[in-house]
Coordinates of C-alpha atoms in Angstrom, one line a residue:
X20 CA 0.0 0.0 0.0
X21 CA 3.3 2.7 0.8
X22 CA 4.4 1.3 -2.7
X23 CA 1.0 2.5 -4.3
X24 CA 0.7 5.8 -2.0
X25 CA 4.4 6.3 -3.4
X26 CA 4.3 6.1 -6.8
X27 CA 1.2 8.2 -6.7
X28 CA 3.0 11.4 -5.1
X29 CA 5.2 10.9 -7.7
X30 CA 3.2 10.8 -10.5
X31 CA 1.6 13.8 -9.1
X32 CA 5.1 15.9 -9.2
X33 CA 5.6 15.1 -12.3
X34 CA 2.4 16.6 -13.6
X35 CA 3.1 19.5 -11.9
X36 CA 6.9 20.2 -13.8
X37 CA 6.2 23.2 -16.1
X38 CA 7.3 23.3 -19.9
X39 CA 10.4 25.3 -18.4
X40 CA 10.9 22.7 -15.6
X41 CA 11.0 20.0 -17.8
X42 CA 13.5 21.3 -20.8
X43 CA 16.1 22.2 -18.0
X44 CA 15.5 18.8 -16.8
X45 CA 16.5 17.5 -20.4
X46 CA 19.5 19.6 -21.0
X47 CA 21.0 18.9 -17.7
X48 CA 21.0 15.4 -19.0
X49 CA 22.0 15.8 -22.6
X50 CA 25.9 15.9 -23.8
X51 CA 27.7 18.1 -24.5
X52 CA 28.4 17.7 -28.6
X53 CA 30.9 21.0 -29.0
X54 CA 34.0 18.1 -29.4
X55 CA 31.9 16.7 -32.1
X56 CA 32.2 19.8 -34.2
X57 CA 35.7 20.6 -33.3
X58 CA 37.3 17.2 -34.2
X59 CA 35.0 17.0 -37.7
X60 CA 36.3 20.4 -38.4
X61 CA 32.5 21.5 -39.6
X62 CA 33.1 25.7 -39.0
X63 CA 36.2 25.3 -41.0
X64 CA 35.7 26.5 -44.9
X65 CA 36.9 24.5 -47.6
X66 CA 38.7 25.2 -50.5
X67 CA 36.1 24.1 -52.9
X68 CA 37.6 25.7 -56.4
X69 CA 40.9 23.3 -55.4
X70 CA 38.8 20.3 -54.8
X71 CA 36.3 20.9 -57.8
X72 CA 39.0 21.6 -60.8
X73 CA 40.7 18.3 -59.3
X74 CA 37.5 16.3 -59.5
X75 CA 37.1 18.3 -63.1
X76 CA 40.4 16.5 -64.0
X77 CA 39.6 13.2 -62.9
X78 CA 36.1 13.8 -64.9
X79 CA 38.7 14.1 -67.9
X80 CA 40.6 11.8 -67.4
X81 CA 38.0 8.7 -67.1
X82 CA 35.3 10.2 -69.7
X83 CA 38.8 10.1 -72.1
X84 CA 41.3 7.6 -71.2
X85 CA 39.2 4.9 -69.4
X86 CA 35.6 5.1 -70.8
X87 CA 36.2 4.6 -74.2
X88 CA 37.7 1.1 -73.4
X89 CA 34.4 0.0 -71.1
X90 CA 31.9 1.0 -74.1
X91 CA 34.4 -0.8 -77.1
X92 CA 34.4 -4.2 -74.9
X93 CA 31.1 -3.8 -72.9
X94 CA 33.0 -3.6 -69.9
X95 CA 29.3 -3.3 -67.8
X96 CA 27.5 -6.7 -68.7
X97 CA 30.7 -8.8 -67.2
X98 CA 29.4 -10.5 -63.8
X99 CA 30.7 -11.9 -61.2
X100 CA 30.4 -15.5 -59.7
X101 CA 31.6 -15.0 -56.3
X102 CA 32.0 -12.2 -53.5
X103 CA 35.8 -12.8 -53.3
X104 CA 36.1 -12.3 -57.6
X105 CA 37.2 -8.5 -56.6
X106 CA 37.0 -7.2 -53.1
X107 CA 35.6 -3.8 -52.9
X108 CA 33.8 -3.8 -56.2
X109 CA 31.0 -5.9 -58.3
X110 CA 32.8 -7.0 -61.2
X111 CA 31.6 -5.4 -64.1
X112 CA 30.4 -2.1 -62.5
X113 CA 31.0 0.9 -64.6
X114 CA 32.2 3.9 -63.1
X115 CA 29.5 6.9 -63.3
X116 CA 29.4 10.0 -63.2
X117 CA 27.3 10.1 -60.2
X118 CA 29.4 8.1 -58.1
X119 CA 32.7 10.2 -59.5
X120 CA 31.1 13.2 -57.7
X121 CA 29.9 11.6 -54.9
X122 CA 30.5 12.3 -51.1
X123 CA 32.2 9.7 -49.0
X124 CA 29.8 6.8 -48.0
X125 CA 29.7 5.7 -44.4
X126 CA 27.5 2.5 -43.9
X127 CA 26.0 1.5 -40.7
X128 CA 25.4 -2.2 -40.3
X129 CA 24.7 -4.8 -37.6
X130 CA 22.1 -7.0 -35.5
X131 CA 18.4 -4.9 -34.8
X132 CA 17.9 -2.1 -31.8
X133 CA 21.7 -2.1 -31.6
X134 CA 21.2 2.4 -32.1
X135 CA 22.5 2.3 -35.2
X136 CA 19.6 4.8 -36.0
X137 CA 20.4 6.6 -32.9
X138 CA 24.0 7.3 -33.4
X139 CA 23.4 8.6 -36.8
X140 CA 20.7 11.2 -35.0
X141 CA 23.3 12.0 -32.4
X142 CA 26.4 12.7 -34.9
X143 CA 23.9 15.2 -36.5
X144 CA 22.0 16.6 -33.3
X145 CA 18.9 15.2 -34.7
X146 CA 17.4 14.4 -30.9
X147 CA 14.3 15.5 -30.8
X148 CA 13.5 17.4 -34.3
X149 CA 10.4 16.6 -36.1
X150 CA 12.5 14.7 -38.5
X151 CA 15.1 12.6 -36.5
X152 CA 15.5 8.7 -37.5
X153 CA 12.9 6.7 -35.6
X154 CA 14.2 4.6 -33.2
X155 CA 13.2 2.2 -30.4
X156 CA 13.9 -1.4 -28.4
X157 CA 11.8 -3.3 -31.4
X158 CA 12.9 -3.7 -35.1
X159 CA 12.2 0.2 -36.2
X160 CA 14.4 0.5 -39.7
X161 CA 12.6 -1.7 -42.2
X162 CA 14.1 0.3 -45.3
X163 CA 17.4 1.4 -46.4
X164 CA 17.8 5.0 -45.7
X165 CA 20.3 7.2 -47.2
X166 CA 20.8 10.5 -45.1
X167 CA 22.8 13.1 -47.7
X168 CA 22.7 16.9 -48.1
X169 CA 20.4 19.0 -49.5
X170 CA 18.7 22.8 -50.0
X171 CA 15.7 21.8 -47.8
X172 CA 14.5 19.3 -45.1
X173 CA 12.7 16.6 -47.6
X174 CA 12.0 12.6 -48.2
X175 CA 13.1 10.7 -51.4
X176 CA 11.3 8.0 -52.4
X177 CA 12.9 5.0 -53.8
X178 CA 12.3 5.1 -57.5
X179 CA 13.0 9.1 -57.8
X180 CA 16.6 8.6 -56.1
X181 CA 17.0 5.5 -58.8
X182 CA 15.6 7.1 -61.7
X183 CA 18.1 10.4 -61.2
X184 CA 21.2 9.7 -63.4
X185 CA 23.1 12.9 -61.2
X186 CA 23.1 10.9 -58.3
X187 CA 24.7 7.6 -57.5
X188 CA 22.0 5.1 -56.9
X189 CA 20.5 4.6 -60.0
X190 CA 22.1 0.9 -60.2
X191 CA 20.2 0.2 -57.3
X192 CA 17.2 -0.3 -60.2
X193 CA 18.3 -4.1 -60.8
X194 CA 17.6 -5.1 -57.6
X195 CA 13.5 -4.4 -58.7
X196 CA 10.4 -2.5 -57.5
X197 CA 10.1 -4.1 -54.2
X198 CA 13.6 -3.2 -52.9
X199 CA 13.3 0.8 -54.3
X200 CA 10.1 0.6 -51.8
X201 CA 12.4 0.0 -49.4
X202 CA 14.6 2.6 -49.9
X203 CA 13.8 6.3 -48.9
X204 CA 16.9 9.0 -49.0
X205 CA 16.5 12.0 -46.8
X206 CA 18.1 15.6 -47.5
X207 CA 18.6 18.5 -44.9
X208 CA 20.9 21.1 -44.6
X209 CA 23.7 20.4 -42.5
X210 CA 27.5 20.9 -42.3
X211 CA 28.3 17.5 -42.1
X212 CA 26.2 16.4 -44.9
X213 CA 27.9 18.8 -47.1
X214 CA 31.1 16.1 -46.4
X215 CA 29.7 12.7 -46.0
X216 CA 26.4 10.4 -46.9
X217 CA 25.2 8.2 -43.9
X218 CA 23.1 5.3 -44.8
X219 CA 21.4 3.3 -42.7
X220 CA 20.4 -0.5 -43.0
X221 CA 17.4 -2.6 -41.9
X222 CA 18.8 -4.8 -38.6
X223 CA 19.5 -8.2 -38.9
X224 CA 17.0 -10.5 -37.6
X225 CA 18.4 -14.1 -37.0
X226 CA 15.1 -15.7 -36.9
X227 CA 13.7 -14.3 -40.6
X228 CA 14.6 -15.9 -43.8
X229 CA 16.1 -13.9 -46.5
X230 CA 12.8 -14.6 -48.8
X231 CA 10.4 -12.5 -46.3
X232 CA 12.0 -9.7 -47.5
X233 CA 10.6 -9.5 -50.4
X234 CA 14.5 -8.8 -52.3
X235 CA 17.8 -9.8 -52.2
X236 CA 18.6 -8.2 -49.1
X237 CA 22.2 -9.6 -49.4
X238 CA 22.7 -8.4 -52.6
X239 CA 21.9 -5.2 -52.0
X240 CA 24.3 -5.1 -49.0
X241 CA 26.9 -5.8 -51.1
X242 CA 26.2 -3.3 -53.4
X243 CA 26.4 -0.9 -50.7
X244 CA 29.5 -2.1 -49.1
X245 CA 31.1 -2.0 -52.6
X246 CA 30.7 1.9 -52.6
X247 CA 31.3 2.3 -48.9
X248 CA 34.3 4.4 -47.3
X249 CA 33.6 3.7 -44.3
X250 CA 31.4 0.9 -42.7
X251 CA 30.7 0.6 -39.1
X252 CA 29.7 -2.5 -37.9
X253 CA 27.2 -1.9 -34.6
X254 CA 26.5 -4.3 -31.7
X255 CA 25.2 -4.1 -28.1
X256 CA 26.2 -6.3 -24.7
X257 CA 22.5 -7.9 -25.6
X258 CA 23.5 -9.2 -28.8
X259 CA 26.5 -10.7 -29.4
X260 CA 25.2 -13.9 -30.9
X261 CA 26.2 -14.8 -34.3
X262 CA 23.7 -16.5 -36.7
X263 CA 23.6 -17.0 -40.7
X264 CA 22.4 -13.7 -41.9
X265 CA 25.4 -12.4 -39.5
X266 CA 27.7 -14.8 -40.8
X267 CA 27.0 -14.0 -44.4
X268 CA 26.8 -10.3 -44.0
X269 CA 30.9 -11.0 -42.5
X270 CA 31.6 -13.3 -45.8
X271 CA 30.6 -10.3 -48.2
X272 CA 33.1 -8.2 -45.7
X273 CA 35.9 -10.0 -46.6
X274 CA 38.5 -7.9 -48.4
X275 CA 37.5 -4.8 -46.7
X276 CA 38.6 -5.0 -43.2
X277 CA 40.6 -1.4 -44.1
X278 CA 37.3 0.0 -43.8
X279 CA 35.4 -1.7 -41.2
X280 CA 35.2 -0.4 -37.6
X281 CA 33.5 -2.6 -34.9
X282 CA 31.3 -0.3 -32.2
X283 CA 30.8 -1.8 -29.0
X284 CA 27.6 0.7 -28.6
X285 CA 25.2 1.3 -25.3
X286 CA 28.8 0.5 -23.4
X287 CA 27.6 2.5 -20.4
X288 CA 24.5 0.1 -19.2
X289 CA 27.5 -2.4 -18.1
X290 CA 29.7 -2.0 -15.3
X291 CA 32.9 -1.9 -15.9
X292 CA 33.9 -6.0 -15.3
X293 CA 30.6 -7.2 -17.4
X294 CA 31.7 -4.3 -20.0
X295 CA 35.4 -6.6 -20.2
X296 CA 33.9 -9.8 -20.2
X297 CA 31.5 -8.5 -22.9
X298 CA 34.6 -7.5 -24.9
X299 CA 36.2 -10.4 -24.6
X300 CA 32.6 -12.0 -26.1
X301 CA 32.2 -10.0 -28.4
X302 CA 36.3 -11.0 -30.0
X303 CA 35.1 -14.5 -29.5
X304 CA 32.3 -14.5 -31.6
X305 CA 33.9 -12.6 -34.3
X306 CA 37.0 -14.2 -34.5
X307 CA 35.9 -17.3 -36.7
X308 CA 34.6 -14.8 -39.2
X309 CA 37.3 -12.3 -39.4
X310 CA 39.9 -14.1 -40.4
X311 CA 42.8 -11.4 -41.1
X312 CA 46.4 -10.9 -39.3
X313 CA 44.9 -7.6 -37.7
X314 CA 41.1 -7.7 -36.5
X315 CA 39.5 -4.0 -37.1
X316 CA 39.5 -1.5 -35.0
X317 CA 36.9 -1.8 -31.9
X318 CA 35.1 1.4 -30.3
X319 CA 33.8 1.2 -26.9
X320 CA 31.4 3.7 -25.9
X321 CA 27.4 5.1 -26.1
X322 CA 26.6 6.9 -29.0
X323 CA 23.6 8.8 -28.2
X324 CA 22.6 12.0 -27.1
X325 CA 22.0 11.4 -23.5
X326 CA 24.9 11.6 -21.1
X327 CA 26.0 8.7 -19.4
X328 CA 25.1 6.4 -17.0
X329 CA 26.9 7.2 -13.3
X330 CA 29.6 5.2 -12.3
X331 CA 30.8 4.0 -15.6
X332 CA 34.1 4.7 -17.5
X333 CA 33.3 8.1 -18.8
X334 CA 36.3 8.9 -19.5
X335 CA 37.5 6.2 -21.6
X336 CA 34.3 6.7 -23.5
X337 CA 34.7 9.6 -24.5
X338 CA 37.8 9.4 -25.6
X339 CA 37.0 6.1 -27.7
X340 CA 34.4 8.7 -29.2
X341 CA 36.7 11.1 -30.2
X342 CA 38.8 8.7 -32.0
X343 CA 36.0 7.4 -34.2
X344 CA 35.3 11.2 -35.0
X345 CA 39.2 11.2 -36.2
X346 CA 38.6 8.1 -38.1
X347 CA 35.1 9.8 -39.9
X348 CA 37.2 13.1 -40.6
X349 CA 40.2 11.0 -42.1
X350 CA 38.0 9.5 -44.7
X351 CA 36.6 13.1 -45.2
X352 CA 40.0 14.6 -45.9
X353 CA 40.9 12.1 -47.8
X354 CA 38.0 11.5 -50.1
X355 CA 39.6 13.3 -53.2
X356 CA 42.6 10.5 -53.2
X357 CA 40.5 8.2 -52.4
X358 CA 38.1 8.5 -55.5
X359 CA 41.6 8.7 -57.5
X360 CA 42.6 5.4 -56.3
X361 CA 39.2 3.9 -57.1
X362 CA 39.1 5.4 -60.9
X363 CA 42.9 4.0 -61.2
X364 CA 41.7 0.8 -59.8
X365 CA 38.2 0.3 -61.7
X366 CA 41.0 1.5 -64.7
X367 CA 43.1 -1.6 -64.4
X368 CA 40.3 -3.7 -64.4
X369 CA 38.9 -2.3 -67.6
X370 CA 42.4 -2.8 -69.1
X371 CA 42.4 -6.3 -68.5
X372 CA 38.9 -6.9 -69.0
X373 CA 39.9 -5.5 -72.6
X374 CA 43.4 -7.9 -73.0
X375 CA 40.8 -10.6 -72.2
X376 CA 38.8 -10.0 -74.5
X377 CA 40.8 -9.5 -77.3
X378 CA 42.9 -12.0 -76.4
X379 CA 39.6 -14.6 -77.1
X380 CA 38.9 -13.1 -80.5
X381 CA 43.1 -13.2 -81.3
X382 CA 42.4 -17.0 -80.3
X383 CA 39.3 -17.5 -82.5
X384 CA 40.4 -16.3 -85.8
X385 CA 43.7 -18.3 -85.4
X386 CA 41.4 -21.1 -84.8
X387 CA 38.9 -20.5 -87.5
X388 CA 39.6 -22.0 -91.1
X389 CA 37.1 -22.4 -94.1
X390 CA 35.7 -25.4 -92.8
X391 CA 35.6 -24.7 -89.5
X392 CA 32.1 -24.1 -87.4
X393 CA 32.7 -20.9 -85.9
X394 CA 30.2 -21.8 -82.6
X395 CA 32.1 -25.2 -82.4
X396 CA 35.4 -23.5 -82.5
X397 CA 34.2 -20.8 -79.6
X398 CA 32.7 -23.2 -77.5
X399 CA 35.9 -24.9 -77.2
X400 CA 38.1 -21.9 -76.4
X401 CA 35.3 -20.4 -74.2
X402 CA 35.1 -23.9 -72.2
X403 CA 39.0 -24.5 -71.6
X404 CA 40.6 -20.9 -71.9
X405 CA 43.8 -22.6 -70.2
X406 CA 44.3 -24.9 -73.4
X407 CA 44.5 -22.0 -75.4
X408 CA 46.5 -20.2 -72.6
X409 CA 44.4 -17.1 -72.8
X410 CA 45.1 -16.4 -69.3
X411 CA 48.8 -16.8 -69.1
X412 CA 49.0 -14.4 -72.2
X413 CA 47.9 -11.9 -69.8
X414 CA 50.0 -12.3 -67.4
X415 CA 52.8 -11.7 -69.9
X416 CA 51.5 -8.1 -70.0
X417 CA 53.4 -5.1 -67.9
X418 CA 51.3 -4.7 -64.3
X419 CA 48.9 -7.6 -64.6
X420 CA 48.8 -9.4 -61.3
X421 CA 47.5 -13.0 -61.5
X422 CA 45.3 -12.1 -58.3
X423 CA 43.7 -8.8 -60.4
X424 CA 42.4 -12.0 -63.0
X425 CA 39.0 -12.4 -63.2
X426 CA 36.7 -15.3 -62.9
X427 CA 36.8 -17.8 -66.1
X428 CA 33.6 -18.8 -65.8
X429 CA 32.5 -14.6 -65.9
X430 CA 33.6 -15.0 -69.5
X431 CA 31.4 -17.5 -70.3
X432 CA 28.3 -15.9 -69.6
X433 CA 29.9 -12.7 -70.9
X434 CA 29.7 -14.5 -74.7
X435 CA 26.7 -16.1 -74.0
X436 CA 25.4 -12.9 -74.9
X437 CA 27.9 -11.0 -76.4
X438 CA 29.1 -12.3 -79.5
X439 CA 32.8 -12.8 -80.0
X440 CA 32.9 -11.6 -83.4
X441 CA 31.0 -8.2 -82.3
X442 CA 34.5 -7.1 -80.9
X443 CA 37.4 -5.6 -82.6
X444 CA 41.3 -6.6 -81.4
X445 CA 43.2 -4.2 -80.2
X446 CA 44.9 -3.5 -82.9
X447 CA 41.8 -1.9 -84.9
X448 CA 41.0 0.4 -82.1
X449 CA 43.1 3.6 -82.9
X450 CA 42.1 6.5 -84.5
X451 CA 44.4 9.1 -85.8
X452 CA 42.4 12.0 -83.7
X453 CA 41.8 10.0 -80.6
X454 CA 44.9 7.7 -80.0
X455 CA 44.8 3.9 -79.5
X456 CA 42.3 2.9 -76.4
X457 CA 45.5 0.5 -75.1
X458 CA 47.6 3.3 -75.1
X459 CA 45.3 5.8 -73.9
X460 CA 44.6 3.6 -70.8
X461 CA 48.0 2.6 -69.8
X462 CA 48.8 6.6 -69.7
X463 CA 45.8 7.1 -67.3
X464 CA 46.9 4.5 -65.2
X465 CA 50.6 5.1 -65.2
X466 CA 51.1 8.7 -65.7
X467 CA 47.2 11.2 -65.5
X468 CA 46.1 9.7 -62.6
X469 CA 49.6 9.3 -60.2
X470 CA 50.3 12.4 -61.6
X471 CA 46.8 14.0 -60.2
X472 CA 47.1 12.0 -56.9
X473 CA 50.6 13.4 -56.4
X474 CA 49.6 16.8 -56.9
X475 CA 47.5 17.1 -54.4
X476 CA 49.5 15.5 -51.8
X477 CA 51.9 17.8 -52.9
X478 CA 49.2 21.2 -52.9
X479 CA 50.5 22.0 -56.2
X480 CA 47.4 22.9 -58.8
X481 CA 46.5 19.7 -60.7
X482 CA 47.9 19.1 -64.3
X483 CA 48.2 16.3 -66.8
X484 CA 51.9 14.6 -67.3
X485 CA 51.5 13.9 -70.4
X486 CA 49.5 15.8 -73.6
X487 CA 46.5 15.5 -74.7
X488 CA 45.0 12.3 -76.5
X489 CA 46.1 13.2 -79.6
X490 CA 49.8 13.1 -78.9
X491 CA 50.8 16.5 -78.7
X492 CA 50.2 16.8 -82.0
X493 CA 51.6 14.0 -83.4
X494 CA 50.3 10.7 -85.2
X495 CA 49.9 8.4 -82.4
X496 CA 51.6 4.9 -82.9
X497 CA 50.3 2.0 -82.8
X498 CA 52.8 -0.7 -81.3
X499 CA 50.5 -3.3 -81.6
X500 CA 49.9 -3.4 -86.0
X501 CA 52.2 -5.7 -87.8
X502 CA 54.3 -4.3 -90.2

């Protein structure tokens, strides 16, 4: 009866708190977020004519040196046949414009009510605004929600963000109507959004199969962790269990452990022995699936806007905050180089893509005679390229690595639908006003885009190293013709 009489008095003073009462109450309680700003550098200006004449020279160089090659060989309809074929990147992507011009990507992943939603509201001081994330101890995110920059506070449904060439989701389209409802971008104006995109993913439920979905929910995590610069894996001291969907989300992480950071979130609701043996669980569930000579980073802490809980390592959480801050404004200072290194890299890949291919139609008109049945010839070459030692010519070439070699089986589904005898070799690509597409790729890779990447590491003004596509003039040569 005390307990009843109790609970009623205090009910009663809580009625009685005024408006005023009651937002003191709330700011008493809410952190302090000034370090926030001062370690992402957001009141800082940036030098944006710097940063947009050297995107306007990478823009040149792929739309010249590297483009040209993807369309001639139909770089775009190659597939791959397993997550591992190229880390980092779908095989067969093409490069877009969109995604050229893109802010960095950071991807939030990881098990349901973790607060993956609520750490994204708390590194943009969304708490309590009309338009925060929605959050909550049940399953809240069912859709994939892309938090980016914009004019005015506004939703984005699906199929507009798809359909919009300028941006960089339009791939996104394969993956079919139910997925793009799904998916819902949101723009507001905010420094950090001028920087970085945050997207954030549906939680991972152990006990639902992948068909309830209604899409290939693994599919289009991949996609995403493709384009990602940044991918924070979230868990909780409540949920440290590892099941399938878990498991497989880890497989398609493999080959990107440079960008993954583990957060150890809601840190402060343990005291500071459970928070160690939690730790310790949380290695020993992950080990089998990491399997890499150095595991990722891990960040202890609460990330949410409410201060923390007494008695607990403060201290140490904030710190482990401020070093993931360092480690989100690293990949924002360095997201220029970083899109450099991708073009170069997505470069190489079109190159050998290319020696591939001509190296199969090389193979089929040495092959072909006036008897011969052109399909029955092809079928043979495109069923045991090793006889023919179409892969071992490749490796003959300068800076083809044998672990940059795609998979052989891509190749047979590539002309399953693409004709062999639709392609030109090598040797008949060359024009005498736009150079040889060989040549013109090998300078990208070799001399453009070092060249650009140096500059800015050195703050000198971006130029080419070498002249134009036409050769400075001169009649480009052709070292692959016979004479």
């Amino acid at each position: 009866m005390k307990a009843i009489v109790s609970i009623c008095c205090m009910l009663s003073l809580l009625l009685l708190i005024t408006a005023d009462e009651e937002e003191d109450v709330l700011s008493s309680i809410v952190r302090d977020r000034s370090h926030i700003e001062e370690t992402l550098r957001l009141a800082a200006e940036e030098n944006s004519g710097d940063y947009a004449a050297a995107l306007q020279k990478l823009m040149k160089i792929y739309h010249s040196s590297i483009k040209p090659m993807e369309q001639a060989y139909k770089y775009n309809e190659l597939r791959q046949h397993e997550i591992s074929a190229y880390p980092g990147r779908t095989l067969g992507d093409s490069a877009t414009d969109g995604e050229i011009t893109s802010k960095p990507m950071v991807l939030f992943l990881g098990p349901w009510s973790v607060g993956k939603s609520s750490m994204i509201n708390y590194l943009l001081g969304l708490q309590d605004l009309p338009y925060q994330l929605y959050t909550g101890a049940e399953p809240t995110t069912s859709e994939f929600t892309v938090i980016m920059h914009g004019e005015k506070i506004r939703s984005v449904e699906g199929i507009v963000m798809a359909a919009d060439s300028s941006r960089s989701f339009s791939p996104l389209e394969k993956f079919g109507q139910n997925f793009l409802e799904k998916l819902i971008g949101i723009e507001m104006p905010h420094k950090l959004l001028e920087r970085v995109t945050f997207v954030d993913t549906p939680g991972i439920i152990e006990n639902r199969k992948q068909q309830e979905r209604g899409y290939p929910f693994n599919d289009v995590c991949q996609w995403f962790i493709d384009r990602a610069d940044l991918i924070f894996v979230v868990f909780d001291p409540t949920k440290l269990d590892v099941g399938l969907e878990l498991e497989m989300l880890f497989r398609q992480l493999k080959g990107r452990e440079s960008q993954i950071r583990i957060i150890l979130n809601k840190a402060d609701n343990l005291a500071t022995q459970d928070l160690m043996r939690v730790y310790g669980a949380l290695f020993w569930s992950l080990a089998p699936l990491i399997n890499v000579t150095e595991p990722p980073r891990v960040y202890v802490s609460s990330f949410w806007p409410y201060d923390y809980a007494p008695d607990t390592s403060r201290e140490l959480f904030k710190r482990e905050e401020i070093s993931l801050l360092e480690d989100l404004n690293q990949v924002i200072e360095n997201r220029l180089e970083n899109k450099i290194a991708f073009i170069r890299q997505h470069g190489i890949r079109v190159r050998i893509h290319g020696l591939l291919v001509d190296r199969y139609v090389q193979t089929f008109k040495e092959r072909m005679s006036f008897f011969s049945d052109p399909d029955l010839v092809f079928k043979e070459i495109v069923d045991d390229p090793d006889k023919f030692f179409i892969f071992k010519s490749i490796l003959a070439k300068t800076n083809v690595s044998k672990f940059d070699l795609p998979n052989r089986d891509a190749y047979r589904d590539f002309f399953g639908v693409n004709a062999v005898t639709n392609f030109k070799p090598l040797t008949a690509q060359c024009s005498y006003m736009g150079g040889c597409l060989l040549e013109k790729i090998e300078r990208a890779i070799t001399a453009d885009l070092p060249a650009l990447l140096s500059s800015l590491t050195s703050g000198k003004n971006p130029i080419f190293s070498s002249c134009e596509a036409t050769g400075c003039g001169e009649k480009p040569k052709n070292r692959y013709r016979r004479n």
